C-alpha angles and dihedrals in degrees: 000000000000138000109206123357113303090187092064109020119110092221122038127186123199109198120199113191125205143230118002093008113152140138091285088064094048098104092054094043091048087052089060091051090047091055090055090050091048091055090046089055091050093050097043111015092181097056120091110220132180135189132207124201106215112203100156096125139073102257115204114262097194136035095250088059092045089054090066128069098215096101091048090050091049090051095052101086092048094051090046091053092045093055090047088052092051089056094046096048097045117116122217125358115002114275125231102254120205126183116202125191125190123199109319086003087068088058088053093050094044094047092048092050092047098046104031109009124242126240094231140120095214139015121208127193124190126178090002128178088199129297103239097268137076098221136034091236089070091066095073093235132136112271112272096019100100111092135180143176131186122185114236090237098041110130088215086083087074092060094104123168118270095255091052092049090051091050091052092047090055093046092050090068095053130080090244093049100107094045095043092049089061091056095069110173092191098049093145096049119103133175095280100034137289118357104260089212093057120102092239094059092076098230130110122268130214125190130260128188125226097285101128128234098316101035102085089107096049110126092235094051115100087214089076091059089045093055092047093050091051091050089052094044093239 
């Protein structure tokens, strides 16, 4: 489902939502894409932009499913083909293509880029539990075109890898537990790899306010401006 005309727009966003996403959620998810386009229009009134909501995968419905990467891996070939199709069907000069993944959708985008490559000029991850790699260079993207933001109060920050969760569980039962838990040697590791918004990941970060896991599109959140600027290539 598209807002605007992705065959003619100079800037095209592909938005991949996360857990529980399905057609019943389409109005709300399209609203998020619309807010990015609205901010694009405010920043560059003369640039035609379009957004596509990509729902062609079986998003996890429950946390046990979301803890596994199988559905992201299954989605990879379809997202790869879709981005190739956007390039092939575009009329006129090539558009700037951006692929944005939120939450489990960021796992889908990262896995597709890692395993198949994505025909895109920029990748954006918001509220990510990791994207299946430990460094931006593994995503087959031009240097400097992998972006991420994580809100300070996003619960996704608690999505630590299984070995780290086990370590904390053991520490919790010891007298030194509270102090040791603060000294986390794997602070940038999340469930699906390194935190893409950490300095060591090698991507570029943009700010988000304290708007929780679903608030990246709130009008008062600087992350909305960040996403729009990336779509425009600013």
